[in-house]
Amino acid sequence: MHVHMLRFYKIEGSSRGGSFEDCMHLELVIKVVKNLTTRMQEDMPILEACKLFSPKHYPSEELLLEARSKQWLLQVLRQYGSLVESVEKCMGELDSFTTVLSSNFKHKSFRDAWEVCRDDIIMHDSFPNLMKLWEILSVVPVSTAAAERGFSCQNNIKSAHRTSMNTTTLENYMFIGLNGPETTSDVPWDDVFSLWSKKKRRFINVAT
């Protein structure tokens, strides 16, 4: 199991000593990291069961695929069975479902196959229960990378010089930091300026 290490660094320009005691929310952060480590174990059975929706992991032998797919489906149903119409209907859809995936998307991963199938009306009509399980599993967090990236982005934005920043502003800056262009050279500054200047009445002093 991978253990996520918490690292603490003194904020540049801060007058604080950089000790652990200076981190007001250290206890919360430690609990978050601990819970993420516990939840995201690499050997989680549900992650193995996700191979049901990843045709590139299908065994080439038909009998072996039939046995494995049933094992995977039963594992998924143990956790999310209450969210589908019935276990029996899921099992009834299974053989045809794996046949379709193995025939049409043989080398595709979980995500790649989902990108193709998610808007396919025929797939939803033919396999309503399995498609619902697939949709559920597609949003189950299987990595702490996003959370760690969020913490890092937050620390870069809300520094010792920005302690009065409100939650809404921080959220907006983090959205830009996480989803915006990687370099400032990719930003359409003229468009940004135009939108900013139209938001409210502003007095813009342009140096000549």
CSV table of N, CA and C in Angstrom, one decimal, residues 4-5 20 31 74 92-93 101 106 116 120 122 125 141 143 152:
chain,number,residue,atom,x,y,z
A,4,HIS,N,1.0,8.1,1.8
A,4,HIS,CA,1.2,9.5,1.4
A,4,HIS,C,1.8,10.2,2.5
A,5,MET,N,3.0,10.8,2.2
A,5,MET,CA,3.8,11.6,3.2
A,5,MET,C,3.3,13.0,3.2
A,20,PHE,N,5.8,22.9,13.2
A,20,PHE,CA,4.5,22.3,13.0
A,20,PHE,C,3.4,23.0,13.8
A,31,LYS,N,-5.4,14.3,9.1
A,31,LYS,CA,-6.6,13.3,9.0
A,31,LYS,C,-7.0,13.1,7.6
A,74,LEU,N,-19.9,-9.3,-9.4
A,74,LEU,CA,-20.4,-9.6,-8.1
A,74,LEU,C,-19.7,-8.7,-7.1
A,92,GLY,N,-28.1,-10.9,-16.0
A,92,GLY,CA,-28.7,-11.3,-17.3
A,92,GLY,C,-28.1,-10.5,-18.5
A,93,GLU,N,-27.6,-9.3,-18.2
A,93,GLU,CA,-27.0,-8.4,-19.2
A,93,GLU,C,-25.5,-8.7,-19.4
A,101,LEU,N,-18.3,-5.4,-25.8
A,101,LEU,CA,-17.1,-4.7,-25.5
A,101,LEU,C,-15.9,-5.3,-26.1
A,106,LYS,N,-11.8,-3.8,-28.1
A,106,LYS,CA,-10.9,-4.8,-27.6
A,106,LYS,C,-9.7,-4.2,-26.8
A,116,VAL,N,-16.6,6.4,-25.5
A,116,VAL,CA,-17.3,6.0,-26.7
A,116,VAL,C,-18.7,5.6,-26.4
A,120,ASP,N,-24.0,6.5,-26.2
A,120,ASP,CA,-24.6,5.5,-27.1
A,120,ASP,C,-26.0,5.0,-26.6
A,122,ILE,N,-28.1,3.0,-27.8
A,122,ILE,CA,-28.3,1.5,-27.9
A,122,ILE,C,-27.7,0.8,-26.7
A,125,ASP,N,-30.0,1.4,-23.7
A,125,ASP,CA,-31.2,0.7,-23.9
A,125,ASP,C,-31.0,-0.8,-23.7
A,141,PRO,N,-13.4,8.1,-7.0
A,141,PRO,CA,-12.0,8.5,-6.9
A,141,PRO,C,-11.1,7.3,-6.7
A,143,SER,N,-7.6,7.8,-7.0
A,143,SER,CA,-6.2,8.3,-6.8
A,143,SER,C,-6.3,9.6,-6.0
A,152,SER,N,-1.8,21.7,-3.2
A,152,SER,CA,-0.6,22.4,-3.7
A,152,SER,C,-1.0,23.7,-4.3
